[in-house]
PDB file of C-alpha atoms in Angstrom:
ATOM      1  CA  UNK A   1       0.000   0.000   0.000  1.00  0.00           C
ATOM      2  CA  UNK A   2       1.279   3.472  -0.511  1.00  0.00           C
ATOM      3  CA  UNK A   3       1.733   6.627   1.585  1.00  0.00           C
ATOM      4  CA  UNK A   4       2.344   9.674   2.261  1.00  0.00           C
ATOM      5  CA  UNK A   5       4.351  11.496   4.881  1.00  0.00           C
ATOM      6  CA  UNK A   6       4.430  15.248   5.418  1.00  0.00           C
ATOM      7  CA  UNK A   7       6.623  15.704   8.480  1.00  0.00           C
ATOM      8  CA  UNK A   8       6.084  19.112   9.030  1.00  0.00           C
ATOM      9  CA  UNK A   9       2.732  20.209   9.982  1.00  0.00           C
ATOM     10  CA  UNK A  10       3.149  23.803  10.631  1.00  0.00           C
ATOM     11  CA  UNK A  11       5.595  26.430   9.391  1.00  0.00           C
ATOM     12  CA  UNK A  12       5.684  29.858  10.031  1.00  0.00           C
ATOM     13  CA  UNK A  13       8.056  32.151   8.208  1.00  0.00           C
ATOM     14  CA  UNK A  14       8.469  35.752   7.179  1.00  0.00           C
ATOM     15  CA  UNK A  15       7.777  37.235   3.657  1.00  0.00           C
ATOM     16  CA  UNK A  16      10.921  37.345   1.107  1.00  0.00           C
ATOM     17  CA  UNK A  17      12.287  33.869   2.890  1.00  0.00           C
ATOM     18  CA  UNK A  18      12.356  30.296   1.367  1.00  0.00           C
ATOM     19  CA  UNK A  19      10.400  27.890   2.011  1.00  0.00           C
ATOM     20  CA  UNK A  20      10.968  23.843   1.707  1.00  0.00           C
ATOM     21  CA  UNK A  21       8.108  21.796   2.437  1.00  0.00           C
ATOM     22  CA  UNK A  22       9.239  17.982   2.472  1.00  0.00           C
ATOM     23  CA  UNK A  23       7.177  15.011   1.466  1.00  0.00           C
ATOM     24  CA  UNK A  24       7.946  10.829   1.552  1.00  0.00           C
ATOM     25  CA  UNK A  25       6.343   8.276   0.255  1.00  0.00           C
ATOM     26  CA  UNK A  26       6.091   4.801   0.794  1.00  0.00           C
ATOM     27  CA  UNK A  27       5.655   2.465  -2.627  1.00  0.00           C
ATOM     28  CA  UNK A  28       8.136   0.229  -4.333  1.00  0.00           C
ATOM     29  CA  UNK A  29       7.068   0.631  -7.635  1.00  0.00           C
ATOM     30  CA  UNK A  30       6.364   3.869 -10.154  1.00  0.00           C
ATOM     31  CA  UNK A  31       4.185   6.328  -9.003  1.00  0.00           C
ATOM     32  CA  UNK A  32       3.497   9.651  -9.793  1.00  0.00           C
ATOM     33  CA  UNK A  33       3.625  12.881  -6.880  1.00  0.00           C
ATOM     34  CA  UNK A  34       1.396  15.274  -6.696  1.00  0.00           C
ATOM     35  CA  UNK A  35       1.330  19.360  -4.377  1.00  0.00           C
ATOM     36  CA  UNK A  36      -1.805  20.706  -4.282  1.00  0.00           C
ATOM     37  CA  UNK A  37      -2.249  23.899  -2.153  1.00  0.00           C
ATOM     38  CA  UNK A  38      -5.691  25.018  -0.604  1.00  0.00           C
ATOM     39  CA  UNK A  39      -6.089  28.629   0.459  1.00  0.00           C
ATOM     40  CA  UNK A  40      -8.174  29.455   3.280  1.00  0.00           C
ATOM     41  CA  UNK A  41     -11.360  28.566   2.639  1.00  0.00           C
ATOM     42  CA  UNK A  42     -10.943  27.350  -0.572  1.00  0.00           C
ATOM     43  CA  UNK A  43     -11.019  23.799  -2.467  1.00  0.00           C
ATOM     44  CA  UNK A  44      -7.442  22.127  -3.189  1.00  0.00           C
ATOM     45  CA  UNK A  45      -5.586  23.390  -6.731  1.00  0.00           C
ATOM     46  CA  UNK A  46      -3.199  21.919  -8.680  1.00  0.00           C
ATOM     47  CA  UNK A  47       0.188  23.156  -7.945  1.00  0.00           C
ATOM     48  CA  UNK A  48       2.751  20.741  -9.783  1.00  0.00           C
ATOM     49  CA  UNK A  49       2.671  17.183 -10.864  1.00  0.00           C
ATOM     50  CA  UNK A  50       5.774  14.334 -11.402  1.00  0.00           C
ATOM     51  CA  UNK A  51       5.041  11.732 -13.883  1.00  0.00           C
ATOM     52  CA  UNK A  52       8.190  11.123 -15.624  1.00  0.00           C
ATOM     53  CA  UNK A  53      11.206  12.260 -17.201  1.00  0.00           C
ATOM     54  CA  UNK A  54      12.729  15.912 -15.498  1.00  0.00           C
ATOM     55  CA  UNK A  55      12.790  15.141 -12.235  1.00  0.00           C
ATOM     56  CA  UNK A  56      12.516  18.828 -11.092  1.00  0.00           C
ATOM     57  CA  UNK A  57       9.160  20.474 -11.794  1.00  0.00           C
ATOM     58  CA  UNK A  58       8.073  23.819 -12.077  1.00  0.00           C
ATOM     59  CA  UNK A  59       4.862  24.672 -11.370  1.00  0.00           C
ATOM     60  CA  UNK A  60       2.595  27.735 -10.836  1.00  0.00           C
ATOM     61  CA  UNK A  61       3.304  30.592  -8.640  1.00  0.00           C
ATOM     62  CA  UNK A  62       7.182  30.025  -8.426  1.00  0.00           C
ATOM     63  CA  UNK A  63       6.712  26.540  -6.939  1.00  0.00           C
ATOM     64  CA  UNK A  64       9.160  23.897  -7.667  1.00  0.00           C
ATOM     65  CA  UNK A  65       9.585  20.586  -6.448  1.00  0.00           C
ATOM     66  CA  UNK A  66      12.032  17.556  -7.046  1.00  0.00           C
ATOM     67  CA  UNK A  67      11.861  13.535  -6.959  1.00  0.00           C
ATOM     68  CA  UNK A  68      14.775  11.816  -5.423  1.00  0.00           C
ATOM     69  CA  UNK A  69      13.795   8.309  -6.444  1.00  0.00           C
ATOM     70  CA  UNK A  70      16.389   7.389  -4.268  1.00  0.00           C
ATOM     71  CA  UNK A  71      15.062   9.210  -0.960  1.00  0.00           C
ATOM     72  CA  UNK A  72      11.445   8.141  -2.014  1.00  0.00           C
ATOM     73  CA  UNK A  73      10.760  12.499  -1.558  1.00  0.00           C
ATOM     74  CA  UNK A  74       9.439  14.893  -3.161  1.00  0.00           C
ATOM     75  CA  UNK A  75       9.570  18.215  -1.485  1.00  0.00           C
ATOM     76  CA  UNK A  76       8.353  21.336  -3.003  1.00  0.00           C
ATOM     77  CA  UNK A  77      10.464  24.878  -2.634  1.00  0.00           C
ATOM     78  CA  UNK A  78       9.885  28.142  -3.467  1.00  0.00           C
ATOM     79  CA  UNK A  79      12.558  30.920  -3.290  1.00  0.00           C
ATOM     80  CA  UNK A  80      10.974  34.040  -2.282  1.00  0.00           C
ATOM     81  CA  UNK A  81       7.842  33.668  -0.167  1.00  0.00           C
ATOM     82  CA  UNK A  82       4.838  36.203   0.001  1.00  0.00           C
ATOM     83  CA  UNK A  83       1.991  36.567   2.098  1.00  0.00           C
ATOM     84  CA  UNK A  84      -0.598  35.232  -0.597  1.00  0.00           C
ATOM     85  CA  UNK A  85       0.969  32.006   0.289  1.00  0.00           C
ATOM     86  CA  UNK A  86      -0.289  31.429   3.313  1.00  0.00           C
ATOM     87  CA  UNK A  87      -2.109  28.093   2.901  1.00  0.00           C
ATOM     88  CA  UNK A  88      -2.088  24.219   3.694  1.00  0.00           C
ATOM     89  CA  UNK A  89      -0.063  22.325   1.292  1.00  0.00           C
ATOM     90  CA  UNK A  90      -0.722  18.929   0.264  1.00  0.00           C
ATOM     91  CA  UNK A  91       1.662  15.981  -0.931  1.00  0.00           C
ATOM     92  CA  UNK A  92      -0.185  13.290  -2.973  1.00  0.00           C
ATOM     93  CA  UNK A  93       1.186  10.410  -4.833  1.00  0.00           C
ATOM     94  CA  UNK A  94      -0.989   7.326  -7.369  1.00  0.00           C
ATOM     95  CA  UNK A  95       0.196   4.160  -8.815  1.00  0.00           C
ATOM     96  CA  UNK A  96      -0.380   2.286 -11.921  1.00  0.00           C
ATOM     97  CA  UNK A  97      -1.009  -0.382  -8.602  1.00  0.00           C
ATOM     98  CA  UNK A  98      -3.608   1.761  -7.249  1.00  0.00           C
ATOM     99  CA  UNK A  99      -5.149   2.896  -9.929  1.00  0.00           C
ATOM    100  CA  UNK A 100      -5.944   6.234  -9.595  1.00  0.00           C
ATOM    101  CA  UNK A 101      -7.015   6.549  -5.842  1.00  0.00           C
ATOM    102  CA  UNK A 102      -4.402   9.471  -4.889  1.00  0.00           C
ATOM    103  CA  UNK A 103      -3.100   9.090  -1.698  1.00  0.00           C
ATOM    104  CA  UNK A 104      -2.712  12.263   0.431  1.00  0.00           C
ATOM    105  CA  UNK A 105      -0.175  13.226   3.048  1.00  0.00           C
ATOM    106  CA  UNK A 106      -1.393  14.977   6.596  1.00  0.00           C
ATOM    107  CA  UNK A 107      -0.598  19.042   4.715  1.00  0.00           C
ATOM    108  CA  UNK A 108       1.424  21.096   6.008  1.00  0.00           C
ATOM    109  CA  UNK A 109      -0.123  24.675   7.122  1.00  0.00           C
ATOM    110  CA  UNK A 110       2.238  27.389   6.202  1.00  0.00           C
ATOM    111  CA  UNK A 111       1.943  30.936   7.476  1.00  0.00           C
ATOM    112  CA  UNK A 112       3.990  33.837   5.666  1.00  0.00           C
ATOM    113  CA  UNK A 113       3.876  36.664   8.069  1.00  0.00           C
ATOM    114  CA  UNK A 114       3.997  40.112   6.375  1.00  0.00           C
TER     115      UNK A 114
ATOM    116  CA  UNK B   1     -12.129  27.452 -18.186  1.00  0.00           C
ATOM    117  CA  UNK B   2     -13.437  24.107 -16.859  1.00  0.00           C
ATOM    118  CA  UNK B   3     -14.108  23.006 -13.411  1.00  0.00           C
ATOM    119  CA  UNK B   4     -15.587  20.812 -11.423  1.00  0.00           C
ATOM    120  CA  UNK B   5     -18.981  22.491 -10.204  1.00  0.00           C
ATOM    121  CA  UNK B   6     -20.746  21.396  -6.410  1.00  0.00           C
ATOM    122  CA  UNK B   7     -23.607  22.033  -5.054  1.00  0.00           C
ATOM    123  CA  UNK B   8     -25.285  22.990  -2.330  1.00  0.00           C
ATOM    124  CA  UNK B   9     -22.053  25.050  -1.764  1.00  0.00           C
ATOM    125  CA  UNK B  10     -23.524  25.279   2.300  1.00  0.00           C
ATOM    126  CA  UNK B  11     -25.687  22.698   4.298  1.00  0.00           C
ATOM    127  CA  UNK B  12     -27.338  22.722   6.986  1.00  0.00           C
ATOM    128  CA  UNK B  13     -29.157  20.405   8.616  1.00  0.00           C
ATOM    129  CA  UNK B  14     -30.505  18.728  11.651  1.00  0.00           C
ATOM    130  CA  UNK B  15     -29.517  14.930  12.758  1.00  0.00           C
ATOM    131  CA  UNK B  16     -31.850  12.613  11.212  1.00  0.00           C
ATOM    132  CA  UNK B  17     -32.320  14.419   8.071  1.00  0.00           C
ATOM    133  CA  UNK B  18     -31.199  13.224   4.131  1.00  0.00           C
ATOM    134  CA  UNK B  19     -28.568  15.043   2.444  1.00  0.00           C
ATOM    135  CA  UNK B  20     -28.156  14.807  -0.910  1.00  0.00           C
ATOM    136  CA  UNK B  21     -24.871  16.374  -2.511  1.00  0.00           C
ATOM    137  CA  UNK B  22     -24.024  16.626  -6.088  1.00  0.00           C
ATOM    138  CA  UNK B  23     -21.073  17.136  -8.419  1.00  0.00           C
ATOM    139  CA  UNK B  24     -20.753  18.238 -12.114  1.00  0.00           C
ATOM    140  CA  UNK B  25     -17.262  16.685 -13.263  1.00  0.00           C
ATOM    141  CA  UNK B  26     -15.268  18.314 -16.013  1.00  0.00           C
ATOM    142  CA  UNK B  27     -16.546  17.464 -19.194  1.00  0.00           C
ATOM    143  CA  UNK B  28     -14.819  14.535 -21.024  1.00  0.00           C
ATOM    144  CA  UNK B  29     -13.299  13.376 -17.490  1.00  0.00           C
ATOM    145  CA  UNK B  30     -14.289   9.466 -16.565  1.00  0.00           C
ATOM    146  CA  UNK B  31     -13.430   9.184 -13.296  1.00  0.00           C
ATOM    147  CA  UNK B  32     -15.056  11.139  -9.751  1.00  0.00           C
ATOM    148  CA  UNK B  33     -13.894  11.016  -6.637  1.00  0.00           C
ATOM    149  CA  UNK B  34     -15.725  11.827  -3.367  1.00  0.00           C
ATOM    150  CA  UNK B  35     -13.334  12.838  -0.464  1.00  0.00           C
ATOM    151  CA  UNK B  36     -14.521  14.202   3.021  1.00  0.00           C
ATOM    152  CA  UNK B  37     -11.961  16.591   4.924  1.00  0.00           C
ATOM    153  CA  UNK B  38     -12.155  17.380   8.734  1.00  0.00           C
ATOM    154  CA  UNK B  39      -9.739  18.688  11.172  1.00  0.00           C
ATOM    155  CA  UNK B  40      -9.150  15.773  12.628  1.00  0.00           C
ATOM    156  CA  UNK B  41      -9.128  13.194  10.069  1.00  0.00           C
ATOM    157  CA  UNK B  42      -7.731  15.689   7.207  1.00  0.00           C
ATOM    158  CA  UNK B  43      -9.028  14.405   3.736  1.00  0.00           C
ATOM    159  CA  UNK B  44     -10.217  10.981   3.260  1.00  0.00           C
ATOM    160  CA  UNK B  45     -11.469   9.373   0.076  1.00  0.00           C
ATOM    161  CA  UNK B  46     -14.784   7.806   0.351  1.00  0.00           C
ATOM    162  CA  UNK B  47     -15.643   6.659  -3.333  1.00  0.00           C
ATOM    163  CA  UNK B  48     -14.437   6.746  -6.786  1.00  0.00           C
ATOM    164  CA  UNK B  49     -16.084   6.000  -9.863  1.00  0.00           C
ATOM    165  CA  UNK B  50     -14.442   5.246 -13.472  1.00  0.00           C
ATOM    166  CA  UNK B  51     -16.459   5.456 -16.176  1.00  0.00           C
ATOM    167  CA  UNK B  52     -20.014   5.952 -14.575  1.00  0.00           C
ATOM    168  CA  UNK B  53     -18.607   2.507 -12.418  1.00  0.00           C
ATOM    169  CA  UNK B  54     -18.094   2.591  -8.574  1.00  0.00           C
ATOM    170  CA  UNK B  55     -14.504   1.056  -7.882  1.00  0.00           C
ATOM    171  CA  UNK B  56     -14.005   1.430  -4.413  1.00  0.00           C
ATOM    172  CA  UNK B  57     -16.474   2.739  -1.758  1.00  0.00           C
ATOM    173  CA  UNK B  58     -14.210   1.135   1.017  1.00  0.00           C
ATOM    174  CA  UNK B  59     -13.941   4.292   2.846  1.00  0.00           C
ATOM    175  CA  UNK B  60     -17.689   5.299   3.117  1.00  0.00           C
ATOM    176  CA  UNK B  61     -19.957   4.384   5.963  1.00  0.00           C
ATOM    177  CA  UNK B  62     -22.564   1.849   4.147  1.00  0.00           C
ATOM    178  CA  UNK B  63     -25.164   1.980   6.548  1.00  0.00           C
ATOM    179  CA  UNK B  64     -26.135   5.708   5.954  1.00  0.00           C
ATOM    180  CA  UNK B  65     -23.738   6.946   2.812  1.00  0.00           C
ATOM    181  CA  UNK B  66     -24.374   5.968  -0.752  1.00  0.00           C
ATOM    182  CA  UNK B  67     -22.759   7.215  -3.803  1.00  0.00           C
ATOM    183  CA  UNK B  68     -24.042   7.261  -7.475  1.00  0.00           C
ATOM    184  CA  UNK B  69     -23.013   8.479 -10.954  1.00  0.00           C
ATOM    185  CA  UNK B  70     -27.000   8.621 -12.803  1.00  0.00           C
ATOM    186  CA  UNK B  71     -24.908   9.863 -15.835  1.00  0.00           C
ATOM    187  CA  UNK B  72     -21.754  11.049 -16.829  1.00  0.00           C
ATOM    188  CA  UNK B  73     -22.189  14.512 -15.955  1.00  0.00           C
ATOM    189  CA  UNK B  74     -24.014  14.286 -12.338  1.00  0.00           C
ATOM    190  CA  UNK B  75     -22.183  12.622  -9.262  1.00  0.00           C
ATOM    191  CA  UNK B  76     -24.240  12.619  -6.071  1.00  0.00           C
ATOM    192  CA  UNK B  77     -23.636  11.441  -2.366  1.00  0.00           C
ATOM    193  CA  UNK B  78     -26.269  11.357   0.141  1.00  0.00           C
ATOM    194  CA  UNK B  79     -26.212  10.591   3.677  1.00  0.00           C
ATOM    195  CA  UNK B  80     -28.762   8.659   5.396  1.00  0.00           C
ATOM    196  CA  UNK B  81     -29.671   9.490   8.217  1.00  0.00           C
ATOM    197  CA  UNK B  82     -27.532  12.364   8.656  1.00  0.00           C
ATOM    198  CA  UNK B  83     -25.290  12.365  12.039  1.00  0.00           C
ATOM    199  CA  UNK B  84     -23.496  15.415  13.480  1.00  0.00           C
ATOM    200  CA  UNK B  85     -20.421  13.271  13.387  1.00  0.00           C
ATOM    201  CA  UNK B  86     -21.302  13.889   9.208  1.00  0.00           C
ATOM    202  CA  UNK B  87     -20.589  17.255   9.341  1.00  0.00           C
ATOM    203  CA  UNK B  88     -17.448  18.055   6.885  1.00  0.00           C
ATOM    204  CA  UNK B  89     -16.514  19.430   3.817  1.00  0.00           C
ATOM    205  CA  UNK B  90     -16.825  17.286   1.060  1.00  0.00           C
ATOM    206  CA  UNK B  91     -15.308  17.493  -2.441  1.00  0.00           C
ATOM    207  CA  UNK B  92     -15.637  15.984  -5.260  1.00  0.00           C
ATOM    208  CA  UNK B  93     -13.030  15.638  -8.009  1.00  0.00           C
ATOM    209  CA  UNK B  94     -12.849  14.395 -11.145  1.00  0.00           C
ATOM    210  CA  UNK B  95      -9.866  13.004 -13.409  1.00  0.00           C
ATOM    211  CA  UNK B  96      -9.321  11.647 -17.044  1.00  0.00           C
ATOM    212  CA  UNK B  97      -7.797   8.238 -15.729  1.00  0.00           C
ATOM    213  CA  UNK B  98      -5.893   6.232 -17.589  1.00  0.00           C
ATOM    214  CA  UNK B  99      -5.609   2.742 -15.705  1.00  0.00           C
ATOM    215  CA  UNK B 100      -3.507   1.219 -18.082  1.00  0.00           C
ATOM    216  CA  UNK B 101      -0.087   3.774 -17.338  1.00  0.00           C
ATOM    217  CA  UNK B 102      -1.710   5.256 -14.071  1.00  0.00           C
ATOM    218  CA  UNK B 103      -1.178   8.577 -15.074  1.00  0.00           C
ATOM    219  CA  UNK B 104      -4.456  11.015 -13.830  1.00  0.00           C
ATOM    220  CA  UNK B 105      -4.952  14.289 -12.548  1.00  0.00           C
ATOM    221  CA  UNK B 106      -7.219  15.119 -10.655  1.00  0.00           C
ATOM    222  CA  UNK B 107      -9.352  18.597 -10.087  1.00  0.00           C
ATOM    223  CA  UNK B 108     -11.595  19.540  -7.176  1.00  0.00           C
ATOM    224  CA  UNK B 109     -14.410  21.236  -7.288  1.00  0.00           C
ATOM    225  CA  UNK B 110     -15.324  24.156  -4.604  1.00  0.00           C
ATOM    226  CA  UNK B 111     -16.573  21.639  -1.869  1.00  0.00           C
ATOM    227  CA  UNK B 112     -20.061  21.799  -0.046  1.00  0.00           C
ATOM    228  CA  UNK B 113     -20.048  22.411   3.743  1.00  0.00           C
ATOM    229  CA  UNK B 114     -22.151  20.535   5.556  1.00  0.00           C
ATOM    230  CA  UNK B 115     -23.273  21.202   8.870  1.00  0.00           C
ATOM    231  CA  UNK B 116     -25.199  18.529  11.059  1.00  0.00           C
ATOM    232  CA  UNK B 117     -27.074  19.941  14.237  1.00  0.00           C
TER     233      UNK B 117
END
């Protein structure tokens, strides 16, 4: 069975800084990783996907995020933080195994202070 | 631009009472997914449909909650009786799913809050 670990659950951190929001997973086989970010309030969007090939991603909004196969992670960065960002963050990852039931970490909650 | 569409967007309700939520998926998407989200138990799928077909409803109460797809462009999950316990928000998403390389994204719509007095 696969899973999803998001190990931190809240960050707090001041506009202009970086921020690195780490996700594992637990599969043996190929899967594909998913961020979505929910604003507050708000459903869950799309920020970046992994299927294959380039294992850094770039998504919307400055996001990034990169698959180390080898670490079984995918965290997502950003450079340069703003206060629009304050949301929860979401890891997700499928498998050709589980069809397409997506399999979400816990979030993390991130707070940009102005 | 397409989206997912849900309605009621709000619910409430008291204990006891049938609720009846539905979901336009994207058009040209064949599969919905039903997920609940609470503070506590943070989002949990309850059912997922391919192709008008439930595949898994493993995470959905049976005795009161019962998901159906009466066509491909109306999703709807209704809970009955209706517990406090129930109330949530609950999204629906939908994805064009391809089973054979298990590639599939998939969109939410806006969620309907439910409330359960």
């Amino acid at each position: 069975a696969q899973s999803v670990s998001q190990h931190n659950h809240h960050v707090i951190l001041s506009e202009a800084a970086s921020l690195e929001l780490g996700c594992n997973y637990s599969y043996g086989g190929t899967v594909n990783l998913f961020w979505y970010v929910q604003y507050p309030g708000q459903h869950l969007q799309l920020l970046l996907k992994y299927f294959s090939g380039d294992p850094l991603v770039k998504g919307i909004k400055g996001f990034e995020a990169e698959f180390i196969k080898s670490k079984f992670s995918f965290n997502l960065r950003k450079p340069s933080v703003q206060w629009s960002d304050t949301a929860e963050y979401f890891c997700a990852v499928n498998s050709k195994a589980a069809g397409n039931k997506l399999t979400f970490g816990g979030g993390t909650r991130v707070l940009v202070k102005p | 631009d397409a989206r997912v569409t849900q309605t009621p967007r709000h619910k409430v309700t008291e204990m006891g009472q049938e609720v009846t939520m539905r979901c336009q998926p994207i058009l040209g998407h064949n599969t919905v997914f039903w997920y609940r989200q609470t503070m506590m138990q943070g989002l949990e799928l309850l059912a997922y449909f391919r192709n008008r077909a439930p595949l898994d409803d493993s995470g959905m109460p049976k005795d009161r909650f019962s998901a159906e797809m009466p066509d491909a462009t109306l999703a709807t999950l209704k809970i009955q009786p209706s517990e406090p316990r129930d109330s949530a928000v609950y999204f629906c998403a939908s994805g064009s799913g391809d089973r054979a390389s298990g590639t599939d994204t998939q969109y939410f719509g806006p969620g309907t809050r439910l409330t359960v007095l």
